């Protein structure tokens, strides 16, 4: 065959080998950078692991770069250029031993610690011996010549060293048992099969290295290195085989890393890493294939591909690390908002205290996250008896705000973010709308940023999340107050009921029964005994009558209907001429609610609302109390009356009973609201949606 043609055929496996080294170098460097970014326990063991990954990546990158010049050129280079690579080849097997023993937690065991010390000692001896022995060669001695004179004992010692570094981790993996059945230990034991597979793949590498190092000396096959000048195919075959085993081991190692974080000290996986790992393997495979195709066409510039891979991975690492730091800082700020000392479960009914508790986290949001010049948060509350909240940054920023809820609603339509005209909206440039089904609608108005820049998407999302949290916290505040009121009222009613029952039994019934008993014990006249029996009979009737005075309200409402029961209630307690009833006659006969519990809740809510309306209405205008029933997407009841202007402040006390009924209606998906249409007119609205009217 023509020497030129032979050289072309030989160059093709060399190109393929270089592309494989490029792939292995890139993947290992990606794994090392991923370990750095996700590292939580920054100890010496983790640092050494990252160092091993980086050294292996650099070594494979060096092989890919120098290999593109061809086998003959590589073997003719001075051997001293390859000494750093030889030292890496000594360190890398030890790195695998260390990684496995460290991951299993066996570094403290005596036997593994002893083997670790012996391996380190053997490395030192190997490095010193190689340095002394190589001094008898000239500085420019070629790699091919140097290889032929490496003693058989040194090659065999290196093979034994590799064998120990692989065998001992395998034995450790098979002997490993979890000490506690907890999630990190379970994750650790699930990672063991991956490490076993890697160890067996490394045994494949060991066999091929054995053939390469001592196969010729033992007569197993012709020395592949000595025959490489005339017949390089065996050498190429062994080298590609080693690359395939190493590549498979790296892929399994990557799977174990992203699944169980075996290098980072975290144990538990991150879901996002799985997709990143698949993309990295696919991307570097395509990257290496592009180099292979370009080299086959004569463009052998692997240094460009190595540089591109290095720049990409380094820039990705720096970006991820920066994002991680920003995320940690942002989480710390959010944590300070959500766990503010001012926000406490010990709620009070003072609205001013509620506002003060939310002011601090709002200030943190605006100053440390949004970095805005000014901001105002206002909410249109649907929560009964909690006034619309207004938060300002800095203090006093919203004192001159002349924006109505109606104008804001018109602005938004179907959008959640609206950019405002700074001149038309008191210097505010952005408005964020947040809506909560229980708490109502909140509007966050932001002024320009302090640095004059634009708001980032992440800042907007954090602002929306914080606004939602404030709205939800108001709902929790309302429920807390309601539950406290329920508890207090229940205790008061129980105390009153116990006292009333005790009083009746003690003052009326028990004295008569006692007197009758004394009389019967002293009297022997049959006529007197008959009289005492009659007295006891009358007492029995009194007790029966007392029990009958406690009617079953639920049965009464079901028998008469809700509207008729309310009409009879108002007629028995107040002047019926004070009320104006508005309802469809058919609604009174066929009321859509039939469930007893729901009827009782509506009845007591209406009763409390009507009593409050009577209590706070003007004496001359009580007859103008309007009660209307409407069936529209559910049941809506409106109780409207005129109130005395000088009694408006005391309506907070009137609302305590309504809060309890509002909480009960919330359980059924409805609501009870108290609104003041103007300074002397109040409206209570009770609503229960269609979907919850007769839910089981």
XYZ file of C-alpha atoms in Angstrom:
696
model
C 0.000 0.000 0.000
C 1.148 3.529 -0.692
C 2.645 5.083 2.465
C 0.449 8.170 2.046
C -2.672 6.026 1.802
C -1.572 4.047 4.828
C -1.075 7.290 6.758
C -4.645 8.414 5.879
C -6.119 5.125 7.128
C -4.093 5.346 10.319
C -5.154 8.970 10.949
C -8.847 8.097 11.042
C -8.719 6.111 14.354
C -6.444 8.808 15.760
C -9.112 11.421 15.010
C -11.757 9.213 16.590
C -9.572 8.734 19.676
C -9.056 12.493 19.974
C -12.824 13.119 19.691
C -13.442 10.596 22.498
C -10.849 12.306 24.691
C -12.550 15.638 23.949
C -15.900 14.200 25.058
C -14.477 12.653 28.231
C -12.599 15.842 29.146
C -15.696 18.018 28.688
C -18.018 15.713 30.658
C -15.586 15.364 33.556
C -15.062 19.115 33.730
C -18.869 19.586 33.702
C -19.219 17.145 36.601
C -16.489 18.949 38.510
C -18.100 22.346 37.984
C -21.507 20.954 38.987
C -19.985 19.607 42.176
C -18.472 23.011 42.955
C -21.780 24.831 42.457
C -23.862 22.380 44.501
C -21.264 21.834 47.219
C -22.617 22.434 50.724
C -20.009 20.817 52.950
C -16.775 22.552 52.003
C -14.313 20.142 53.616
C -10.988 18.680 52.485
C -12.592 15.469 51.223
C -14.924 17.299 48.849
C -12.086 19.548 47.691
C -9.901 16.516 46.916
C -12.747 14.901 44.968
C -13.185 18.014 42.833
C -9.425 18.108 42.291
C -9.436 14.501 41.004
C -12.255 15.276 38.546
C -10.455 18.378 37.318
C -7.105 16.593 36.913
C -8.728 13.756 34.965
C -10.421 16.314 32.714
C -7.159 18.166 32.119
C -5.345 14.881 31.401
C -7.897 13.780 28.800
C -7.863 17.241 27.271
C -4.075 17.068 26.993
C -4.280 13.631 25.329
C -6.828 14.926 22.797
C -4.687 17.954 21.983
C -1.350 16.151 21.592
C -2.919 13.131 19.900
C -4.091 15.082 16.874
C -0.473 15.292 15.663
C -0.370 11.499 15.139
C 1.058 8.529 16.980
C 4.541 8.799 15.407
C 4.889 12.445 16.334
C 3.601 11.839 19.882
C 6.014 8.971 20.528
C 8.890 11.090 19.228
C 8.290 13.940 21.709
C 10.552 14.186 24.790
C 9.299 11.927 27.597
C 9.691 14.672 30.171
C 6.704 16.483 28.643
C 4.518 13.572 29.752
C 5.701 13.366 33.369
C 2.795 15.461 34.719
C 0.426 13.074 32.932
C 2.231 10.088 34.496
C 1.783 11.601 37.953
C -1.945 12.131 37.202
C -2.228 8.483 36.133
C -0.797 7.534 39.538
C -3.178 9.848 41.439
C -6.458 9.104 39.616
C -6.867 5.428 40.757
C -6.182 6.551 44.313
C -8.861 9.213 43.840
C -11.444 6.530 43.045
C -10.477 4.589 46.188
C -10.796 7.745 48.288
C -14.155 8.768 46.772
C -15.837 5.429 47.507
C -14.446 5.050 51.032
C -15.332 8.653 51.846
C -18.854 8.328 50.452
C -19.512 5.167 52.478
C -18.164 6.794 55.635
C -15.358 4.242 56.064
C -12.460 6.693 56.344
C -12.501 6.279 60.105
C -12.284 2.468 60.008
C -8.843 1.130 60.825
C -8.409 -1.267 57.895
C -9.415 1.267 55.231
C -7.385 3.999 56.882
C -4.343 1.701 56.909
C -4.764 0.893 53.211
C -5.158 4.617 52.516
C -1.830 5.362 54.224
C -0.100 2.507 52.356
C -1.389 3.794 49.007
C -0.137 7.305 49.767
C 3.220 5.872 50.788
C 3.420 3.839 47.562
C 2.680 6.959 45.538
C 5.537 8.817 47.159
C 7.910 5.907 46.500
C 6.767 5.713 42.864
C 7.258 9.426 42.266
C 10.686 9.474 43.927
C 11.828 6.285 42.169
C 10.652 7.514 38.763
C 12.379 10.859 39.262
C 15.684 9.242 40.257
C 15.567 6.554 37.564
C 14.738 9.034 34.782
C 17.842 11.116 35.511
C 20.045 8.650 33.611
C 18.202 9.577 30.392
C 18.906 12.622 28.299
C 16.480 15.522 28.544
C 15.380 14.998 24.934
C 14.883 11.225 25.189
C 11.757 10.327 23.222
C 8.660 8.865 24.824
C 8.926 5.724 22.670
C 12.519 5.088 23.772
C 11.712 5.865 27.415
C 8.751 3.455 27.400
C 10.843 0.581 26.128
C 13.265 0.958 29.052
C 10.668 1.213 31.843
C 11.428 -1.757 34.159
C 8.963 -4.637 34.260
C 8.874 -4.354 38.065
C 7.657 -0.753 37.867
C 4.922 -1.649 35.396
C 3.822 -4.601 37.530
C 3.850 -2.468 40.689
C 1.626 0.085 39.008
C -0.817 -2.642 37.959
C -0.953 -4.006 41.515
C -1.536 -0.469 42.764
C -4.468 -0.011 40.350
C -5.881 -3.429 41.266
C -5.910 -2.563 44.994
C -7.515 0.843 44.303
C -10.370 -0.931 42.483
C -10.730 -4.150 44.501
C -10.922 -2.638 47.997
C -13.784 -0.229 47.067
C -15.691 -3.184 45.571
C -15.340 -5.127 48.833
C -16.377 -2.037 50.791
C -19.468 -1.541 48.590
C -20.585 -5.147 49.115
C -20.051 -4.925 52.882
C -21.881 -1.618 53.306
C -25.063 -1.619 55.416
C -27.126 1.364 56.476
C -27.117 2.136 60.196
C -30.420 4.026 60.311
C -33.481 3.750 58.123
C -33.613 7.462 57.373
C -33.890 9.172 54.012
C -30.201 10.183 53.560
C -29.061 6.646 54.447
C -31.637 5.115 52.112
C -30.413 7.425 49.330
C -26.843 6.396 50.076
C -27.634 2.681 49.778
C -29.454 3.339 46.493
C -26.303 4.941 45.092
C -24.189 1.864 45.906
C -25.276 -0.141 42.776
C -24.042 2.705 40.553
C -20.664 2.663 42.268
C -20.466 -1.123 41.877
C -21.066 -0.807 38.130
C -18.329 1.827 37.892
C -15.913 -0.442 39.773
C -16.545 -3.354 37.389
C -16.066 -1.049 34.399
C -12.760 0.027 35.911
C -11.826 -3.655 36.130
C -12.273 -3.704 32.341
C -9.892 -0.764 32.122
C -7.452 -2.624 34.363
C -7.450 -5.690 32.081
C -6.703 -3.595 28.993
C -3.976 -1.638 30.795
C -2.534 -4.985 31.934
C -2.313 -6.144 28.319
C -0.788 -2.836 27.278
C 1.824 -2.771 30.072
C 2.937 -6.398 30.483
C 1.103 -8.346 27.773
C 4.198 -8.423 25.582
C 6.579 -9.255 28.444
C 4.409 -12.184 29.557
C 3.996 -13.466 25.991
C 0.233 -13.016 25.976
C 0.443 -10.932 22.801
C 2.978 -8.908 20.901
C 3.816 -5.673 22.630
C 1.265 -3.176 21.153
C 3.580 -0.227 21.758
C 6.620 -1.803 20.083
C 4.454 -2.923 17.134
C 2.713 0.454 16.808
C 5.209 1.734 14.229
C 4.422 -1.078 11.778
C 0.962 -2.188 12.957
C -0.740 0.364 15.202
C -4.176 -1.294 15.030
C -3.716 -3.394 18.257
C -2.557 -0.291 20.116
C -5.474 1.721 18.790
C -7.881 -1.089 19.678
C -6.675 -1.256 23.284
C -6.731 2.544 23.609
C -10.266 2.831 22.209
C -11.346 -0.026 24.512
C -9.945 1.844 27.515
C -11.762 4.993 26.388
C -15.056 3.107 26.042
C -14.797 1.602 29.541
C -13.791 4.952 31.022
C -16.580 6.731 29.113
C -19.207 4.254 30.377
C -17.863 4.654 33.930
C -18.068 8.455 33.659
C -21.673 8.300 32.394
C -22.669 6.040 35.297
C -20.782 8.314 37.670
C -22.667 11.311 36.305
C -25.978 9.495 36.808
C -25.024 8.721 40.413
C -23.907 12.305 40.982
C -27.097 13.955 39.761
C -29.315 11.311 41.414
C -27.695 11.136 44.848
C -25.219 14.036 45.012
C -22.404 11.650 45.966
C -19.701 14.347 45.728
C -21.457 17.345 47.254
C -22.297 15.986 50.683
C -26.009 16.612 50.167
C -27.061 13.001 49.398
C -30.557 14.014 48.278
C -30.923 14.923 44.584
C -31.972 18.092 42.803
C -34.605 17.494 40.136
C -33.188 20.162 37.820
C -29.828 18.358 37.562
C -31.336 15.384 35.748
C -32.367 17.446 32.746
C -29.093 19.380 32.829
C -27.124 16.121 32.807
C -29.005 14.741 29.803
C -28.505 18.003 27.939
C -24.794 18.052 28.816
C -24.174 14.499 27.555
C -26.135 15.155 24.366
C -24.458 18.524 23.811
C -20.904 17.262 24.301
C -21.627 14.242 22.075
C -22.718 16.564 19.275
C -19.741 18.809 20.017
C -17.266 15.902 19.687
C -18.986 14.669 16.537
C -18.604 18.099 14.950
C -14.874 17.968 15.691
C -14.660 14.441 14.238
C -16.334 15.527 10.997
C -14.250 18.695 10.711
C -11.005 16.744 11.333
C -11.915 14.189 8.657
C -12.244 17.061 6.213
C -8.738 18.259 7.114
C -9.510 20.942 9.736
C -7.616 19.643 12.771
C -7.969 22.442 15.285
C -8.987 20.616 18.452
C -7.509 23.385 20.591
C -10.394 25.574 19.421
C -12.908 22.980 20.606
C -11.088 22.520 23.909
C -11.076 26.280 24.438
C -14.757 26.549 23.557
C -15.629 23.735 25.965
C -13.551 25.285 28.736
C -15.041 28.764 28.237
C -18.599 27.394 28.200
C -18.173 25.337 31.366
C -16.351 28.089 33.261
C -18.910 30.733 32.275
C -21.750 28.349 33.203
C -20.122 27.667 36.567
C -19.643 31.365 37.338
C -23.199 32.158 36.267
C -24.711 29.324 38.330
C -22.629 30.271 41.352
C -23.686 33.890 41.040
C -27.336 32.914 40.676
C -26.999 30.615 43.668
C -25.563 33.427 45.776
C -28.299 35.789 44.639
C -30.908 33.132 45.370
C -29.513 32.589 48.851
C -29.518 36.331 49.509
C -33.044 36.645 48.111
C -34.261 33.720 50.192
C -32.736 35.293 53.271
C -34.610 38.523 52.580
C -37.847 36.643 51.879
C -37.351 34.662 55.060
C -36.973 37.903 56.966
C -40.280 39.023 55.433
C -42.254 35.866 56.055
C -40.826 35.188 59.520
C -40.747 38.759 60.714
C -40.908 39.097 64.482
C -43.681 41.579 63.966
C -45.926 38.932 62.385
C -47.261 36.856 65.229
C -49.994 34.351 65.681
C -51.120 36.270 68.734
C -53.389 38.559 66.795
C -55.179 41.477 68.348
C -58.281 43.243 67.236
C -56.580 46.627 66.903
C -56.314 47.443 63.209
C -53.483 49.897 63.818
C -51.399 47.065 65.275
C -52.171 44.952 62.194
C -50.893 47.705 59.928
C -47.723 48.147 61.982
C -46.962 44.426 61.806
C -47.127 44.408 58.001
C -45.200 47.671 57.609
C -41.802 46.145 58.467
C -41.848 43.276 55.884
C -43.254 45.709 53.301
C -40.368 48.072 54.000
C -37.900 45.178 53.579
C -39.463 44.237 50.237
C -39.227 47.756 48.854
C -35.761 48.648 50.146
C -33.788 45.388 49.835
C -35.445 43.560 46.939
C -37.208 46.044 44.684
C -34.900 49.008 45.491
C -37.721 51.336 44.571
C -37.905 55.038 45.284
C -41.422 54.782 46.675
C -44.299 52.344 46.874
C -47.838 52.015 48.187
C -49.871 48.866 48.816
C -53.621 49.226 49.139
C -56.238 46.515 49.267
C -59.970 46.434 48.660
C -60.868 44.061 51.440
C -63.622 41.447 51.349
C -62.855 40.481 54.915
C -65.599 41.567 57.320
C -64.698 44.282 59.810
C -61.056 44.643 58.723
C -60.534 48.039 57.179
C -58.804 48.360 53.811
C -55.056 48.160 54.417
C -52.643 50.837 53.208
C -48.854 50.396 53.452
C -46.383 53.076 52.396
C -42.685 53.227 51.560
C -41.077 55.439 52.651
C -43.415 56.653 55.373
C -45.718 59.307 54.043
C -45.242 58.343 50.400
C -48.940 57.725 49.878
C -50.373 60.608 51.887
C -51.243 62.535 48.727
C -52.354 59.499 46.699
C -55.590 60.327 44.891
C -56.284 57.029 43.144
C -59.573 55.163 43.535
C -60.171 51.433 43.373
C -62.545 51.897 40.467
C -59.888 53.655 38.378
C -57.428 50.852 39.091
C -59.938 48.138 38.190
C -60.597 49.852 34.856
C -56.857 49.950 34.138
C -56.276 46.258 34.575
C -59.095 44.431 32.815
C -57.427 41.024 32.229
C -53.838 42.047 32.995
C -51.943 41.648 36.276
C -49.321 44.329 35.574
C -49.989 47.801 34.201
C -47.445 50.507 33.358
C -48.657 53.882 34.560
C -48.203 57.402 33.328
C -45.935 58.890 35.964
C -47.545 62.316 35.747
C -51.117 61.014 36.011
C -50.493 58.689 38.946
C -48.540 60.776 41.451
C -45.124 59.612 40.244
C -45.896 55.884 40.201
C -44.794 54.009 37.095
C -45.976 50.438 37.711
C -49.004 48.813 39.302
C -49.278 45.119 40.212
C -52.672 43.584 40.893
C -53.060 40.603 43.217
C -56.348 38.884 43.898
C -57.347 36.458 46.644
C -60.729 34.733 46.736
C -61.099 35.219 50.480
C -59.223 38.457 51.107
C -60.107 40.583 48.088
C -57.920 42.578 45.719
C -54.580 44.243 46.403
C -52.766 46.872 44.353
C -49.022 47.496 44.665
C -47.956 50.794 43.099
C -44.234 51.251 42.517
C -42.296 54.380 41.743
C -39.093 54.489 39.658
C -36.129 52.419 40.854
C -33.475 54.282 42.799
C -30.828 53.567 40.145
C -33.195 54.537 37.333
C -33.256 51.024 35.871
C -36.120 48.695 35.048
C -37.745 46.135 37.312
C -36.566 42.572 36.624
C -38.985 39.707 36.117
C -37.807 38.028 39.338
C -38.461 41.223 41.300
C -41.977 41.444 39.920
C -42.679 37.808 40.853
C -41.384 38.372 44.390
C -43.532 41.489 44.685
C -46.608 39.535 43.545
C -45.853 36.708 45.962
C -45.426 39.138 48.860
C -48.684 40.910 47.995
C -50.499 37.575 47.923
C -48.958 36.700 51.261
C -50.183 39.970 52.790
C -53.718 39.356 51.509
C -53.713 35.803 52.801
C -52.329 36.951 56.159
C -55.238 39.366 56.473
C -57.588 36.447 55.904
C -55.760 34.454 58.595
C -55.968 37.492 60.875
C -59.716 37.668 60.371
C -60.167 33.946 61.006
C -58.027 34.133 64.129
C -60.099 36.953 65.527
C -63.292 35.147 64.588
C -62.238 31.915 66.252
C -61.235 33.812 69.377
C -64.619 35.514 69.424
C -66.344 32.178 68.938
C -64.476 30.715 71.832
C -65.214 33.643 74.133
C -68.873 33.762 73.158
C -69.290 30.030 73.606
C -67.776 30.218 77.079
C -69.982 33.186 78.020
C -73.149 31.530 76.722
C -72.279 28.281 78.473
C -71.612 30.159 81.696
C -74.931 32.032 81.427
C -76.842 28.873 80.586
C -75.297 27.005 83.488
C -76.070 29.872 85.840
C -79.688 30.203 84.680
C -80.354 26.466 84.949
C -78.699 26.329 88.358
C -80.718 29.314 89.562
C -84.068 27.854 88.481
C -83.347 24.456 89.954
C -81.897 25.905 93.178
C -84.388 28.716 93.867
C -87.656 27.212 92.614
C -87.646 23.486 92.078
C -85.285 22.064 94.712
C -86.839 23.909 97.710
C -90.291 22.615 96.832
C -89.056 19.067 96.328
C -87.171 19.274 99.635
C -90.188 20.594 101.457
C -92.362 17.872 100.000
C -89.900 15.216 101.100
C -89.857 16.562 104.674
C -93.615 16.653 104.809
C -93.958 13.114 103.523
C -91.428 11.857 106.058
C -93.390 13.357 109.017
C -96.949 13.005 107.834
C -98.965 9.853 108.347
C -102.279 11.181 107.119
C -103.166 9.707 103.767
C -104.858 12.940 102.712
C -101.667 14.931 103.278
C -99.680 12.345 101.394
C -101.991 12.778 98.417
C -101.438 16.525 98.576
C -97.676 16.089 98.536
C -97.958 13.737 95.581
C -99.894 16.456 93.813
C -97.136 18.943 94.614
C -94.531 16.597 93.185
C -96.702 16.163 90.108
C -96.833 19.919 89.620
C -93.087 20.102 89.998
C -92.753 17.478 87.304
C -94.895 19.643 85.037
C -92.659 22.627 85.759
C -89.563 20.684 84.747
C -91.333 19.489 81.612
C -92.381 23.020 80.800
C -88.853 24.237 81.361
C -87.575 21.709 78.854
C -90.264 22.645 76.366
C -89.101 26.262 76.561
C -85.923 25.158 74.769
C -87.351 24.646 71.253
C -85.540 22.868 68.377
C -84.884 25.858 66.122
C -83.778 23.679 63.220
C -87.083 21.803 63.054
C -89.028 25.047 63.388
C -87.172 26.622 60.426
C -87.711 23.531 58.282
C -91.421 23.536 59.088
C -92.089 27.221 58.454
C -89.316 28.105 55.994
C -86.509 30.636 56.422
C -88.414 33.741 55.344
C -91.521 32.984 57.458
C -89.363 32.141 60.484
C -87.585 35.494 60.224
C -90.885 37.362 59.819
C -92.306 35.679 62.950
C -89.090 36.358 64.852
C -89.142 40.096 64.069
C -92.875 40.294 64.864
C -92.332 38.720 68.290
C -89.317 40.864 69.202
C -90.035 44.183 67.433
C -92.772 46.197 65.810
C -93.530 44.540 62.475
C -94.181 47.945 60.909
C -90.458 48.748 61.156
C -89.593 46.259 58.443
C -89.994 46.289 54.710
C -89.801 42.726 53.298
C -88.955 42.261 49.622
C -88.957 38.788 48.079
C -90.485 36.729 45.321
C -93.604 34.914 46.671
C -92.423 31.738 44.975
C -89.136 31.967 46.848
C -90.969 31.897 50.179
C -92.833 28.724 49.246
C -89.994 26.899 47.447
C -86.834 28.109 49.153
C -83.854 26.475 47.367
C -82.035 25.564 50.584
C -83.232 22.404 52.308
C -80.204 21.321 54.293
C -80.940 21.956 58.024
C -77.408 23.092 58.950
C -77.313 25.643 56.129
C -80.776 26.971 57.003
C -79.789 27.434 60.639
C -76.589 29.279 59.697
C -78.542 31.667 57.445
C -81.267 32.118 60.071
C -78.873 33.053 62.878
C -76.827 35.314 60.585
C -80.006 37.148 59.534
C -81.248 37.334 63.138
C -77.982 38.885 64.358
C -77.943 41.327 61.426
C -81.548 42.379 62.000
C -80.992 42.890 65.731
C -77.919 45.040 64.999
C -79.912 47.045 62.440
C -82.608 47.722 65.025
C -80.072 48.548 67.731
C -78.186 51.120 65.665
C -81.030 52.616 63.633
C -82.510 56.047 64.280
C -85.569 55.811 66.488
C -87.754 57.668 64.014
C -86.473 55.661 61.039
C -86.608 52.093 62.337
C -89.576 51.404 60.152
C -87.273 51.893 57.162
C -85.260 48.722 57.788
C -85.291 46.878 54.477
C -84.836 43.090 54.226
C -84.671 41.638 50.706
C -84.128 38.126 49.334
C -82.804 37.496 45.831
C -82.040 34.244 44.030
C -79.211 34.970 41.572
C -76.347 32.471 41.249
C -77.218 31.602 44.820
C -79.083 33.249 47.697
C -78.368 36.911 48.443
C -79.940 38.604 51.482
C -79.640 42.371 52.000
C -80.438 44.170 55.262
C -80.265 47.951 54.893
C -80.987 50.668 57.464
C -80.180 54.252 58.420
C -77.954 54.748 61.452
C -77.224 57.577 63.834
C -74.098 59.464 62.854
C -72.802 59.758 66.403
C -73.048 55.981 66.913
C -70.931 54.953 63.918
C -67.684 54.423 65.890
C -69.339 51.913 68.199
C -70.249 49.657 65.311
C -67.014 47.743 65.879
C -68.605 46.254 68.964
C -71.706 45.375 66.973
C -69.582 43.484 64.516
C -68.330 40.910 67.020
C -71.471 38.780 66.613
C -71.446 39.194 62.838
C -67.832 38.020 62.692
C -68.880 34.673 64.091
C -71.615 34.230 61.508
C -69.265 35.400 58.757
C -66.817 32.648 59.710
C -69.570 30.035 59.597
C -70.688 31.223 56.171
C -67.112 31.008 54.888
C -67.151 27.303 55.676
C -70.025 26.951 53.203
C -68.349 29.151 50.579
C -70.450 32.236 51.328
C -69.791 35.539 53.020
C -71.269 38.224 55.263
C -70.144 41.809 54.732
C -70.967 45.065 56.495
C -70.634 48.181 54.322
C -71.397 51.835 55.004
C -72.914 53.295 51.849
C -72.554 56.787 53.327
C -72.221 58.379 56.747
C -75.738 57.403 57.884
C -76.610 54.260 55.911
C -75.401 50.701 56.560
C -75.823 47.560 54.464
C -75.324 43.956 55.547
C -75.065 41.495 52.657
C -75.323 37.740 53.192
C -74.536 35.468 50.265
C -74.386 31.729 49.671
C -73.357 30.528 46.181
C -75.396 28.085 44.091
C -72.697 25.424 44.162
C -72.717 25.210 47.964
C -76.418 25.587 48.723
C -77.182 21.934 49.358
C -73.737 20.323 49.341
C -73.678 17.106 51.349
